[in-house]
């Protein structure tokens, strides 16, 4: 039956607390972007992932509008917010968080599928380790291997220099039975954060249209005395990039996001050095992908994407405009 005020999704019917009812323990915030191929599985996985904890789901579509209509018809307990165009991931999360009522906010990408008990594991870790205001889980690929995005480190010139060595890019194994592991940052695609911390930090910086917003948030949280941790037992399947991880346009946005982070948090010399090292990394990956492209379609796609950022760094080194939104 679950806790009072829970929203039940999928299976044999739905019900949820009204806005005047008891506040849920966690508000799940989902920002869509042309995600209909993935959204049904993502939404259906939420209730088993919460495992009886009271929750609500808020959704907004940044791309086409079909997903909102589908949710209204198939999952009326989901709170669907009117689309406002492509306002960016950070701004959309901020909008949903304003309407959320949970003590905890759970940011969830629509191209993910939380494993049963995954969100409950985050909530239970938060209760057992109250020193952590931000917790993330282990994103896994179809083979069950943890993705590098599960645990993020604040980039520094030394770390970026080491990353030029292919062996240094391997994701270290994570023991699913381990407790909370202190980390610099966790992915914004599966992030639990205490509402009071979110409000004190002002949520995401909306200038990060897409990518690196979680690095910025976790860095500001650390400066404010809040800790960030990884809960390896909270596992979630992530179809990275909704099937287009090597899209040239997506990679440009990724590079703009990290460039914005460097320019915001590092001094001028460090920022320029990090931008140079990141550019060298793109050149290296372009060279490797180009050599393999004749024999591998995915490498050919990667070569096209890295060509756009390696050969035209002016597309991204300036980051996003200070006023927020997409750079031209």
PDB file of C-alpha atoms in Angstrom:
ATOM      1  CA  UNK A   1       0.000   0.000   0.000  1.00  0.00           C
ATOM      2  CA  UNK A   2       2.861   2.453   0.676  1.00  0.00           C
ATOM      3  CA  UNK A   3       2.943   5.575   2.765  1.00  0.00           C
ATOM      4  CA  UNK A   4       0.136   8.096   2.934  1.00  0.00           C
ATOM      5  CA  UNK A   5       0.234  10.624   0.143  1.00  0.00           C
ATOM      6  CA  UNK A   6       2.220   8.444  -2.258  1.00  0.00           C
ATOM      7  CA  UNK A   7       1.588   8.576  -5.965  1.00  0.00           C
ATOM      8  CA  UNK A   8       1.251   5.146  -7.559  1.00  0.00           C
ATOM      9  CA  UNK A   9       2.218   4.792 -11.201  1.00  0.00           C
ATOM     10  CA  UNK A  10       1.825   1.930 -13.624  1.00  0.00           C
ATOM     11  CA  UNK A  11       0.419  -1.483 -12.881  1.00  0.00           C
ATOM     12  CA  UNK A  12      -3.262  -1.656 -11.979  1.00  0.00           C
ATOM     13  CA  UNK A  13      -4.279   1.938 -11.602  1.00  0.00           C
ATOM     14  CA  UNK A  14      -3.004   5.129 -10.027  1.00  0.00           C
ATOM     15  CA  UNK A  15      -3.827   7.406  -7.191  1.00  0.00           C
ATOM     16  CA  UNK A  16      -2.128  10.298  -5.541  1.00  0.00           C
ATOM     17  CA  UNK A  17      -2.400  12.890  -2.846  1.00  0.00           C
ATOM     18  CA  UNK A  18      -3.972  16.191  -3.739  1.00  0.00           C
ATOM     19  CA  UNK A  19      -1.988  19.399  -3.356  1.00  0.00           C
ATOM     20  CA  UNK A  20      -3.725  19.905  -0.013  1.00  0.00           C
ATOM     21  CA  UNK A  21      -2.907  16.396   1.223  1.00  0.00           C
ATOM     22  CA  UNK A  22       0.162  15.197   3.112  1.00  0.00           C
ATOM     23  CA  UNK A  23       3.440  16.273   1.542  1.00  0.00           C
ATOM     24  CA  UNK A  24       5.315  13.367  -0.073  1.00  0.00           C
ATOM     25  CA  UNK A  25       8.743  12.334   1.149  1.00  0.00           C
ATOM     26  CA  UNK A  26      10.304  12.868  -2.262  1.00  0.00           C
ATOM     27  CA  UNK A  27       9.387  14.786  -5.398  1.00  0.00           C
ATOM     28  CA  UNK A  28      10.638  13.178  -8.605  1.00  0.00           C
ATOM     29  CA  UNK A  29      11.432  15.824 -11.220  1.00  0.00           C
ATOM     30  CA  UNK A  30      11.588  14.750 -14.879  1.00  0.00           C
ATOM     31  CA  UNK A  31      12.548  17.071 -17.741  1.00  0.00           C
ATOM     32  CA  UNK A  32      11.742  15.627 -21.163  1.00  0.00           C
ATOM     33  CA  UNK A  33      13.257  16.421 -24.511  1.00  0.00           C
ATOM     34  CA  UNK A  34      11.760  14.378 -27.359  1.00  0.00           C
ATOM     35  CA  UNK A  35      11.870  11.408 -24.999  1.00  0.00           C
ATOM     36  CA  UNK A  36       8.812   9.362 -25.950  1.00  0.00           C
ATOM     37  CA  UNK A  37      10.913   6.326 -26.902  1.00  0.00           C
ATOM     38  CA  UNK A  38      12.149   6.127 -23.302  1.00  0.00           C
ATOM     39  CA  UNK A  39       9.530   7.850 -21.168  1.00  0.00           C
ATOM     40  CA  UNK A  40       7.048   4.954 -20.693  1.00  0.00           C
ATOM     41  CA  UNK A  41       9.746   2.714 -19.186  1.00  0.00           C
ATOM     42  CA  UNK A  42      11.177   5.543 -17.082  1.00  0.00           C
ATOM     43  CA  UNK A  43       7.804   6.439 -15.582  1.00  0.00           C
ATOM     44  CA  UNK A  44       6.786   2.823 -14.995  1.00  0.00           C
ATOM     45  CA  UNK A  45      10.024   2.217 -13.058  1.00  0.00           C
ATOM     46  CA  UNK A  46       9.498   5.035 -10.548  1.00  0.00           C
ATOM     47  CA  UNK A  47       7.027   3.332  -8.203  1.00  0.00           C
ATOM     48  CA  UNK A  48       9.110   0.120  -7.786  1.00  0.00           C
ATOM     49  CA  UNK A  49      12.193   2.283  -7.335  1.00  0.00           C
ATOM     50  CA  UNK A  50      10.527   4.182  -4.470  1.00  0.00           C
ATOM     51  CA  UNK A  51       9.528   0.905  -2.787  1.00  0.00           C
ATOM     52  CA  UNK A  52       6.730   2.283  -0.616  1.00  0.00           C
ATOM     53  CA  UNK A  53       8.158   5.741   0.107  1.00  0.00           C
ATOM     54  CA  UNK A  54       5.660   8.540  -0.480  1.00  0.00           C
ATOM     55  CA  UNK A  55       6.398  10.381  -3.711  1.00  0.00           C
ATOM     56  CA  UNK A  56       5.035  12.631  -6.401  1.00  0.00           C
ATOM     57  CA  UNK A  57       6.181  13.137  -9.993  1.00  0.00           C
ATOM     58  CA  UNK A  58       6.520  16.463 -11.805  1.00  0.00           C
ATOM     59  CA  UNK A  59       7.178  16.627 -15.546  1.00  0.00           C
ATOM     60  CA  UNK A  60       7.879  19.297 -18.138  1.00  0.00           C
ATOM     61  CA  UNK A  61       8.655  18.859 -21.839  1.00  0.00           C
ATOM     62  CA  UNK A  62      11.428  20.968 -23.352  1.00  0.00           C
ATOM     63  CA  UNK A  63      10.960  19.485 -26.830  1.00  0.00           C
ATOM     64  CA  UNK A  64       7.896  18.221 -28.664  1.00  0.00           C
ATOM     65  CA  UNK A  65       4.585  18.286 -26.780  1.00  0.00           C
ATOM     66  CA  UNK A  66       3.396  14.702 -27.352  1.00  0.00           C
ATOM     67  CA  UNK A  67       4.880  13.391 -24.112  1.00  0.00           C
ATOM     68  CA  UNK A  68       2.840  15.727 -21.922  1.00  0.00           C
ATOM     69  CA  UNK A  69      -0.397  14.640 -23.583  1.00  0.00           C
ATOM     70  CA  UNK A  70       0.591  10.983 -23.271  1.00  0.00           C
ATOM     71  CA  UNK A  71       1.327  11.358 -19.559  1.00  0.00           C
ATOM     72  CA  UNK A  72      -1.954  13.161 -18.923  1.00  0.00           C
ATOM     73  CA  UNK A  73      -3.797  10.265 -20.554  1.00  0.00           C
ATOM     74  CA  UNK A  74      -1.797   7.303 -19.271  1.00  0.00           C
ATOM     75  CA  UNK A  75      -0.530   8.559 -15.898  1.00  0.00           C
ATOM     76  CA  UNK A  76      -2.933  11.240 -14.638  1.00  0.00           C
ATOM     77  CA  UNK A  77      -1.260  11.245 -11.222  1.00  0.00           C
ATOM     78  CA  UNK A  78       1.832  12.817 -12.790  1.00  0.00           C
ATOM     79  CA  UNK A  79       1.826  16.607 -12.448  1.00  0.00           C
ATOM     80  CA  UNK A  80       2.459  17.832 -16.008  1.00  0.00           C
ATOM     81  CA  UNK A  81       3.627  21.431 -16.295  1.00  0.00           C
ATOM     82  CA  UNK A  82       2.840  23.449 -19.441  1.00  0.00           C
ATOM     83  CA  UNK A  83       5.814  23.529 -21.822  1.00  0.00           C
ATOM     84  CA  UNK A  84       7.734  26.774 -22.155  1.00  0.00           C
ATOM     85  CA  UNK A  85       9.842  25.875 -25.143  1.00  0.00           C
ATOM     86  CA  UNK A  86      13.397  24.626 -24.872  1.00  0.00           C
ATOM     87  CA  UNK A  87      14.402  26.573 -21.778  1.00  0.00           C
ATOM     88  CA  UNK A  88      17.284  24.247 -20.897  1.00  0.00           C
ATOM     89  CA  UNK A  89      17.678  21.470 -18.358  1.00  0.00           C
ATOM     90  CA  UNK A  90      18.784  23.662 -15.442  1.00  0.00           C
ATOM     91  CA  UNK A  91      15.971  26.198 -15.832  1.00  0.00           C
ATOM     92  CA  UNK A  92      13.379  23.435 -16.256  1.00  0.00           C
ATOM     93  CA  UNK A  93      14.539  21.672 -13.073  1.00  0.00           C
ATOM     94  CA  UNK A  94      14.310  24.969 -11.202  1.00  0.00           C
ATOM     95  CA  UNK A  95      10.746  25.440 -12.422  1.00  0.00           C
ATOM     96  CA  UNK A  96       9.682  21.948 -11.307  1.00  0.00           C
ATOM     97  CA  UNK A  97      11.412  22.328  -7.943  1.00  0.00           C
ATOM     98  CA  UNK A  98       9.390  25.471  -7.206  1.00  0.00           C
ATOM     99  CA  UNK A  99       6.174  23.455  -7.434  1.00  0.00           C
ATOM    100  CA  UNK A 100       7.461  20.325  -5.678  1.00  0.00           C
ATOM    101  CA  UNK A 101       6.319  19.565  -2.115  1.00  0.00           C
ATOM    102  CA  UNK A 102       8.692  16.793  -1.052  1.00  0.00           C
ATOM    103  CA  UNK A 103      11.352  17.130   1.617  1.00  0.00           C
ATOM    104  CA  UNK A 104      13.718  15.610  -0.936  1.00  0.00           C
ATOM    105  CA  UNK A 105      14.032  16.338  -4.647  1.00  0.00           C
ATOM    106  CA  UNK A 106      15.003  13.511  -7.011  1.00  0.00           C
ATOM    107  CA  UNK A 107      16.211  14.644 -10.437  1.00  0.00           C
ATOM    108  CA  UNK A 108      15.615  11.892 -12.987  1.00  0.00           C
ATOM    109  CA  UNK A 109      16.477  11.770 -16.679  1.00  0.00           C
ATOM    110  CA  UNK A 110      13.714  10.408 -18.925  1.00  0.00           C
ATOM    111  CA  UNK A 111      16.204   8.109 -20.687  1.00  0.00           C
ATOM    112  CA  UNK A 112      16.839   6.187 -17.468  1.00  0.00           C
ATOM    113  CA  UNK A 113      15.205   3.194 -15.868  1.00  0.00           C
ATOM    114  CA  UNK A 114      15.634   3.073 -12.105  1.00  0.00           C
ATOM    115  CA  UNK A 115      16.082  -0.430 -10.734  1.00  0.00           C
ATOM    116  CA  UNK A 116      13.606  -1.616  -8.056  1.00  0.00           C
ATOM    117  CA  UNK A 117      14.408   0.036  -4.743  1.00  0.00           C
ATOM    118  CA  UNK A 118      16.937   2.484  -6.255  1.00  0.00           C
ATOM    119  CA  UNK A 119      15.238   5.681  -5.066  1.00  0.00           C
ATOM    120  CA  UNK A 120      14.396   4.057  -1.735  1.00  0.00           C
ATOM    121  CA  UNK A 121      18.107   3.215  -1.321  1.00  0.00           C
ATOM    122  CA  UNK A 122      18.996   6.893  -1.735  1.00  0.00           C
ATOM    123  CA  UNK A 123      16.357   7.979   0.775  1.00  0.00           C
ATOM    124  CA  UNK A 124      17.458   5.369   3.298  1.00  0.00           C
ATOM    125  CA  UNK A 125      21.117   6.349   2.881  1.00  0.00           C
ATOM    126  CA  UNK A 126      20.153   9.984   3.441  1.00  0.00           C
ATOM    127  CA  UNK A 127      18.385   9.026   6.672  1.00  0.00           C
ATOM    128  CA  UNK A 128      21.346   6.941   7.860  1.00  0.00           C
ATOM    129  CA  UNK A 129      23.970   9.536   6.835  1.00  0.00           C
ATOM    130  CA  UNK A 130      22.453  12.951   7.603  1.00  0.00           C
ATOM    131  CA  UNK A 131      25.739  14.695   6.803  1.00  0.00           C
ATOM    132  CA  UNK A 132      25.031  14.232   3.095  1.00  0.00           C
ATOM    133  CA  UNK A 133      22.717  16.706   1.383  1.00  0.00           C
ATOM    134  CA  UNK A 134      23.283  15.330  -2.138  1.00  0.00           C
ATOM    135  CA  UNK A 135      23.329  11.661  -3.099  1.00  0.00           C
ATOM    136  CA  UNK A 136      23.561   9.871  -6.425  1.00  0.00           C
ATOM    137  CA  UNK A 137      23.423   6.276  -7.560  1.00  0.00           C
ATOM    138  CA  UNK A 138      25.371   4.056  -9.934  1.00  0.00           C
ATOM    139  CA  UNK A 139      24.373   4.411 -13.579  1.00  0.00           C
ATOM    140  CA  UNK A 140      24.862   1.148 -15.457  1.00  0.00           C
ATOM    141  CA  UNK A 141      25.008   0.111 -19.108  1.00  0.00           C
ATOM    142  CA  UNK A 142      23.048  -2.821 -20.592  1.00  0.00           C
ATOM    143  CA  UNK A 143      25.784  -5.216 -19.419  1.00  0.00           C
ATOM    144  CA  UNK A 144      25.464  -3.969 -15.823  1.00  0.00           C
ATOM    145  CA  UNK A 145      28.787  -2.101 -15.851  1.00  0.00           C
ATOM    146  CA  UNK A 146      28.964   1.199 -13.974  1.00  0.00           C
ATOM    147  CA  UNK A 147      29.330   4.259 -16.201  1.00  0.00           C
ATOM    148  CA  UNK A 148      31.967   6.901 -15.556  1.00  0.00           C
ATOM    149  CA  UNK A 149      29.192   9.454 -14.994  1.00  0.00           C
ATOM    150  CA  UNK A 150      28.275   7.709 -11.726  1.00  0.00           C
ATOM    151  CA  UNK A 151      31.013   9.516  -9.802  1.00  0.00           C
ATOM    152  CA  UNK A 152      32.261  12.900 -10.902  1.00  0.00           C
ATOM    153  CA  UNK A 153      35.384  14.764  -9.824  1.00  0.00           C
ATOM    154  CA  UNK A 154      35.862  18.500 -10.001  1.00  0.00           C
ATOM    155  CA  UNK A 155      38.123  18.999 -13.052  1.00  0.00           C
ATOM    156  CA  UNK A 156      41.601  20.400 -12.466  1.00  0.00           C
ATOM    157  CA  UNK A 157      44.559  20.818 -14.841  1.00  0.00           C
ATOM    158  CA  UNK A 158      46.283  17.785 -13.282  1.00  0.00           C
ATOM    159  CA  UNK A 159      43.212  15.566 -13.681  1.00  0.00           C
ATOM    160  CA  UNK A 160      42.661  16.684 -17.259  1.00  0.00           C
ATOM    161  CA  UNK A 161      46.298  16.026 -18.119  1.00  0.00           C
ATOM    162  CA  UNK A 162      46.032  12.486 -16.739  1.00  0.00           C
ATOM    163  CA  UNK A 163      42.812  11.976 -18.710  1.00  0.00           C
ATOM    164  CA  UNK A 164      44.784  12.344 -21.942  1.00  0.00           C
ATOM    165  CA  UNK A 165      46.059   8.830 -21.213  1.00  0.00           C
ATOM    166  CA  UNK A 166      43.378   6.342 -22.361  1.00  0.00           C
ATOM    167  CA  UNK A 167      44.031   4.041 -19.393  1.00  0.00           C
ATOM    168  CA  UNK A 168      43.177   6.871 -16.992  1.00  0.00           C
ATOM    169  CA  UNK A 169      39.655   7.133 -18.415  1.00  0.00           C
ATOM    170  CA  UNK A 170      38.550   3.713 -17.232  1.00  0.00           C
ATOM    171  CA  UNK A 171      35.753   3.828 -14.680  1.00  0.00           C
ATOM    172  CA  UNK A 172      36.965   2.320 -11.383  1.00  0.00           C
ATOM    173  CA  UNK A 173      34.845  -0.598 -10.205  1.00  0.00           C
ATOM    174  CA  UNK A 174      32.187   0.198  -7.627  1.00  0.00           C
ATOM    175  CA  UNK A 175      31.114  -2.389  -5.046  1.00  0.00           C
ATOM    176  CA  UNK A 176      27.279  -2.388  -5.037  1.00  0.00           C
ATOM    177  CA  UNK A 177      27.374  -3.366  -1.365  1.00  0.00           C
ATOM    178  CA  UNK A 178      29.488  -0.415  -0.257  1.00  0.00           C
ATOM    179  CA  UNK A 179      27.986   2.303   1.893  1.00  0.00           C
ATOM    180  CA  UNK A 180      27.931   5.966   0.973  1.00  0.00           C
ATOM    181  CA  UNK A 181      31.140   6.915  -0.851  1.00  0.00           C
ATOM    182  CA  UNK A 182      32.215  10.581  -0.597  1.00  0.00           C
ATOM    183  CA  UNK A 183      32.579  12.115  -4.074  1.00  0.00           C
ATOM    184  CA  UNK A 184      32.948  15.595  -5.509  1.00  0.00           C
ATOM    185  CA  UNK A 185      29.759  15.405  -7.575  1.00  0.00           C
ATOM    186  CA  UNK A 186      27.109  13.048  -8.943  1.00  0.00           C
ATOM    187  CA  UNK A 187      25.156  13.069 -12.176  1.00  0.00           C
ATOM    188  CA  UNK A 188      22.197  15.416 -12.448  1.00  0.00           C
ATOM    189  CA  UNK A 189      20.370  12.606 -14.250  1.00  0.00           C
ATOM    190  CA  UNK A 190      19.844  10.717 -10.977  1.00  0.00           C
ATOM    191  CA  UNK A 191      20.438  13.046  -8.059  1.00  0.00           C
ATOM    192  CA  UNK A 192      18.731  13.250  -4.666  1.00  0.00           C
ATOM    193  CA  UNK A 193      19.094  16.591  -2.896  1.00  0.00           C
ATOM    194  CA  UNK A 194      17.559  17.932   0.292  1.00  0.00           C
ATOM    195  CA  UNK A 195      15.039  20.673  -0.399  1.00  0.00           C
ATOM    196  CA  UNK A 196      16.611  23.018   2.160  1.00  0.00           C
ATOM    197  CA  UNK A 197      20.018  22.679   0.491  1.00  0.00           C
ATOM    198  CA  UNK A 198      18.506  23.231  -2.960  1.00  0.00           C
ATOM    199  CA  UNK A 199      16.724  26.359  -1.808  1.00  0.00           C
ATOM    200  CA  UNK A 200      19.763  27.724   0.014  1.00  0.00           C
ATOM    201  CA  UNK A 201      21.870  27.223  -3.108  1.00  0.00           C
ATOM    202  CA  UNK A 202      19.245  28.733  -5.379  1.00  0.00           C
ATOM    203  CA  UNK A 203      18.943  25.522  -7.390  1.00  0.00           C
ATOM    204  CA  UNK A 204      20.809  25.153 -10.649  1.00  0.00           C
ATOM    205  CA  UNK A 205      22.512  28.152 -12.213  1.00  0.00           C
ATOM    206  CA  UNK A 206      20.256  28.661 -15.269  1.00  0.00           C
ATOM    207  CA  UNK A 207      23.140  29.867 -17.429  1.00  0.00           C
ATOM    208  CA  UNK A 208      24.111  26.170 -17.735  1.00  0.00           C
ATOM    209  CA  UNK A 209      21.679  25.433 -20.534  1.00  0.00           C
ATOM    210  CA  UNK A 210      22.756  21.793 -20.655  1.00  0.00           C
ATOM    211  CA  UNK A 211      25.690  19.905 -19.060  1.00  0.00           C
ATOM    212  CA  UNK A 212      27.966  20.713 -16.101  1.00  0.00           C
ATOM    213  CA  UNK A 213      25.096  22.156 -14.059  1.00  0.00           C
ATOM    214  CA  UNK A 214      25.576  19.372 -11.491  1.00  0.00           C
ATOM    215  CA  UNK A 215      29.316  20.096 -11.187  1.00  0.00           C
ATOM    216  CA  UNK A 216      28.489  23.732 -10.486  1.00  0.00           C
ATOM    217  CA  UNK A 217      25.767  22.853  -7.950  1.00  0.00           C
ATOM    218  CA  UNK A 218      27.919  20.321  -6.080  1.00  0.00           C
ATOM    219  CA  UNK A 219      30.865  22.715  -5.983  1.00  0.00           C
ATOM    220  CA  UNK A 220      28.693  25.442  -4.500  1.00  0.00           C
ATOM    221  CA  UNK A 221      27.252  22.902  -2.061  1.00  0.00           C
ATOM    222  CA  UNK A 222      30.751  21.887  -0.916  1.00  0.00           C
ATOM    223  CA  UNK A 223      31.638  25.542  -0.391  1.00  0.00           C
ATOM    224  CA  UNK A 224      28.517  25.846   1.773  1.00  0.00           C
ATOM    225  CA  UNK A 225      29.428  22.850   3.931  1.00  0.00           C
ATOM    226  CA  UNK A 226      27.119  20.252   2.326  1.00  0.00           C
ATOM    227  CA  UNK A 227      28.533  16.853   1.414  1.00  0.00           C
ATOM    228  CA  UNK A 228      27.908  14.808  -1.726  1.00  0.00           C
ATOM    229  CA  UNK A 229      27.962  11.010  -1.802  1.00  0.00           C
ATOM    230  CA  UNK A 230      27.521   8.031  -4.092  1.00  0.00           C
ATOM    231  CA  UNK A 231      25.254   5.133  -3.083  1.00  0.00           C
ATOM    232  CA  UNK A 232      26.473   2.187  -5.223  1.00  0.00           C
ATOM    233  CA  UNK A 233      23.467   0.042  -4.329  1.00  0.00           C
ATOM    234  CA  UNK A 234      21.091   2.576  -5.904  1.00  0.00           C
ATOM    235  CA  UNK A 235      21.380   1.411  -9.501  1.00  0.00           C
ATOM    236  CA  UNK A 236      19.836   2.896 -12.597  1.00  0.00           C
ATOM    237  CA  UNK A 237      20.081   1.972 -16.251  1.00  0.00           C
ATOM    238  CA  UNK A 238      20.938   4.996 -18.376  1.00  0.00           C
ATOM    239  CA  UNK A 239      20.632   5.081 -22.150  1.00  0.00           C
ATOM    240  CA  UNK A 240      23.187   7.874 -22.395  1.00  0.00           C
ATOM    241  CA  UNK A 241      22.134  10.701 -24.650  1.00  0.00           C
ATOM    242  CA  UNK A 242      18.803   9.058 -25.566  1.00  0.00           C
ATOM    243  CA  UNK A 243      20.539   7.151 -28.334  1.00  0.00           C
ATOM    244  CA  UNK A 244      22.573  10.109 -29.675  1.00  0.00           C
ATOM    245  CA  UNK A 245      25.647  10.405 -27.417  1.00  0.00           C
ATOM    246  CA  UNK A 246      27.812  11.217 -30.449  1.00  0.00           C
ATOM    247  CA  UNK A 247      25.585  13.948 -31.850  1.00  0.00           C
ATOM    248  CA  UNK A 248      27.796  16.893 -32.919  1.00  0.00           C
ATOM    249  CA  UNK A 249      25.268  19.402 -31.568  1.00  0.00           C
ATOM    250  CA  UNK A 250      25.083  17.579 -28.231  1.00  0.00           C
ATOM    251  CA  UNK A 251      28.874  17.502 -27.918  1.00  0.00           C
ATOM    252  CA  UNK A 252      29.098  21.242 -28.579  1.00  0.00           C
ATOM    253  CA  UNK A 253      26.627  21.838 -25.739  1.00  0.00           C
ATOM    254  CA  UNK A 254      28.615  19.530 -23.478  1.00  0.00           C
ATOM    255  CA  UNK A 255      31.778  21.492 -24.197  1.00  0.00           C
ATOM    256  CA  UNK A 256      30.018  24.825 -23.654  1.00  0.00           C
ATOM    257  CA  UNK A 257      28.810  23.592 -20.290  1.00  0.00           C
ATOM    258  CA  UNK A 258      32.254  22.595 -19.051  1.00  0.00           C
ATOM    259  CA  UNK A 259      33.766  25.799 -20.443  1.00  0.00           C
ATOM    260  CA  UNK A 260      31.202  27.765 -18.453  1.00  0.00           C
ATOM    261  CA  UNK A 261      32.188  25.828 -15.327  1.00  0.00           C
ATOM    262  CA  UNK A 262      35.896  26.614 -15.844  1.00  0.00           C
ATOM    263  CA  UNK A 263      35.246  30.282 -16.385  1.00  0.00           C
ATOM    264  CA  UNK A 264      32.982  30.514 -13.348  1.00  0.00           C
ATOM    265  CA  UNK A 265      35.013  28.612 -10.763  1.00  0.00           C
ATOM    266  CA  UNK A 266      38.693  28.807 -11.774  1.00  0.00           C
ATOM    267  CA  UNK A 267      41.093  31.710 -12.021  1.00  0.00           C
ATOM    268  CA  UNK A 268      41.993  32.955 -15.483  1.00  0.00           C
ATOM    269  CA  UNK A 269      45.203  30.937 -15.789  1.00  0.00           C
ATOM    270  CA  UNK A 270      43.638  27.679 -14.560  1.00  0.00           C
ATOM    271  CA  UNK A 271      40.582  28.159 -16.765  1.00  0.00           C
ATOM    272  CA  UNK A 272      42.691  28.713 -19.879  1.00  0.00           C
ATOM    273  CA  UNK A 273      44.864  25.696 -19.076  1.00  0.00           C
ATOM    274  CA  UNK A 274      41.802  23.499 -18.547  1.00  0.00           C
ATOM    275  CA  UNK A 275      40.277  24.699 -21.826  1.00  0.00           C
ATOM    276  CA  UNK A 276      43.528  23.902 -23.638  1.00  0.00           C
ATOM    277  CA  UNK A 277      43.741  20.424 -22.123  1.00  0.00           C
ATOM    278  CA  UNK A 278      40.106  19.749 -22.922  1.00  0.00           C
ATOM    279  CA  UNK A 279      40.708  20.814 -26.520  1.00  0.00           C
ATOM    280  CA  UNK A 280      43.755  18.520 -26.755  1.00  0.00           C
ATOM    281  CA  UNK A 281      41.578  15.688 -25.460  1.00  0.00           C
ATOM    282  CA  UNK A 282      39.086  16.349 -28.262  1.00  0.00           C
ATOM    283  CA  UNK A 283      41.874  16.306 -30.860  1.00  0.00           C
ATOM    284  CA  UNK A 284      43.114  13.002 -29.474  1.00  0.00           C
ATOM    285  CA  UNK A 285      39.656  11.447 -29.617  1.00  0.00           C
ATOM    286  CA  UNK A 286      39.098  12.780 -33.130  1.00  0.00           C
ATOM    287  CA  UNK A 287      42.347  11.133 -34.254  1.00  0.00           C
ATOM    288  CA  UNK A 288      41.483   7.783 -32.663  1.00  0.00           C
ATOM    289  CA  UNK A 289      37.908   7.787 -33.955  1.00  0.00           C
ATOM    290  CA  UNK A 290      39.095   8.819 -37.427  1.00  0.00           C
ATOM    291  CA  UNK A 291      41.461   5.857 -37.632  1.00  0.00           C
ATOM    292  CA  UNK A 292      38.709   3.439 -36.636  1.00  0.00           C
ATOM    293  CA  UNK A 293      35.904   5.083 -38.621  1.00  0.00           C
ATOM    294  CA  UNK A 294      36.307   2.975 -41.791  1.00  0.00           C
ATOM    295  CA  UNK A 295      35.680  -0.184 -39.775  1.00  0.00           C
ATOM    296  CA  UNK A 296      33.127   0.979 -37.199  1.00  0.00           C
ATOM    297  CA  UNK A 297      29.984   3.026 -37.810  1.00  0.00           C
ATOM    298  CA  UNK A 298      29.876   4.280 -34.227  1.00  0.00           C
ATOM    299  CA  UNK A 299      33.470   5.502 -34.503  1.00  0.00           C
ATOM    300  CA  UNK A 300      32.541   7.302 -37.715  1.00  0.00           C
ATOM    301  CA  UNK A 301      29.781   9.090 -35.806  1.00  0.00           C
ATOM    302  CA  UNK A 302      32.221   9.956 -33.023  1.00  0.00           C
ATOM    303  CA  UNK A 303      34.713  11.325 -35.555  1.00  0.00           C
ATOM    304  CA  UNK A 304      32.080  13.675 -36.999  1.00  0.00           C
ATOM    305  CA  UNK A 305      31.138  14.893 -33.529  1.00  0.00           C
ATOM    306  CA  UNK A 306      34.692  15.463 -32.312  1.00  0.00           C
ATOM    307  CA  UNK A 307      35.610  17.182 -35.567  1.00  0.00           C
ATOM    308  CA  UNK A 308      33.060  19.853 -34.769  1.00  0.00           C
ATOM    309  CA  UNK A 309      34.623  20.717 -31.397  1.00  0.00           C
ATOM    310  CA  UNK A 310      38.283  19.890 -32.108  1.00  0.00           C
ATOM    311  CA  UNK A 311      38.539  21.803 -35.391  1.00  0.00           C
ATOM    312  CA  UNK A 312      36.252  24.673 -34.372  1.00  0.00           C
ATOM    313  CA  UNK A 313      36.974  25.423 -30.681  1.00  0.00           C
ATOM    314  CA  UNK A 314      35.439  28.871 -31.127  1.00  0.00           C
ATOM    315  CA  UNK A 315      32.072  27.109 -31.023  1.00  0.00           C
ATOM    316  CA  UNK A 316      32.438  26.358 -27.309  1.00  0.00           C
ATOM    317  CA  UNK A 317      35.436  27.922 -25.519  1.00  0.00           C
ATOM    318  CA  UNK A 318      33.444  31.009 -24.561  1.00  0.00           C
ATOM    319  CA  UNK A 319      30.870  28.914 -22.700  1.00  0.00           C
ATOM    320  CA  UNK A 320      27.258  29.959 -22.356  1.00  0.00           C
ATOM    321  CA  UNK A 321      26.350  33.654 -22.262  1.00  0.00           C
ATOM    322  CA  UNK A 322      26.246  35.189 -18.803  1.00  0.00           C
ATOM    323  CA  UNK A 323      22.557  35.994 -19.289  1.00  0.00           C
ATOM    324  CA  UNK A 324      21.758  32.282 -19.631  1.00  0.00           C
ATOM    325  CA  UNK A 325      20.388  30.282 -22.512  1.00  0.00           C
ATOM    326  CA  UNK A 326      21.990  28.848 -25.603  1.00  0.00           C
ATOM    327  CA  UNK A 327      24.955  30.527 -27.157  1.00  0.00           C
ATOM    328  CA  UNK A 328      24.523  31.128 -30.914  1.00  0.00           C
TER     329      UNK A 328
END
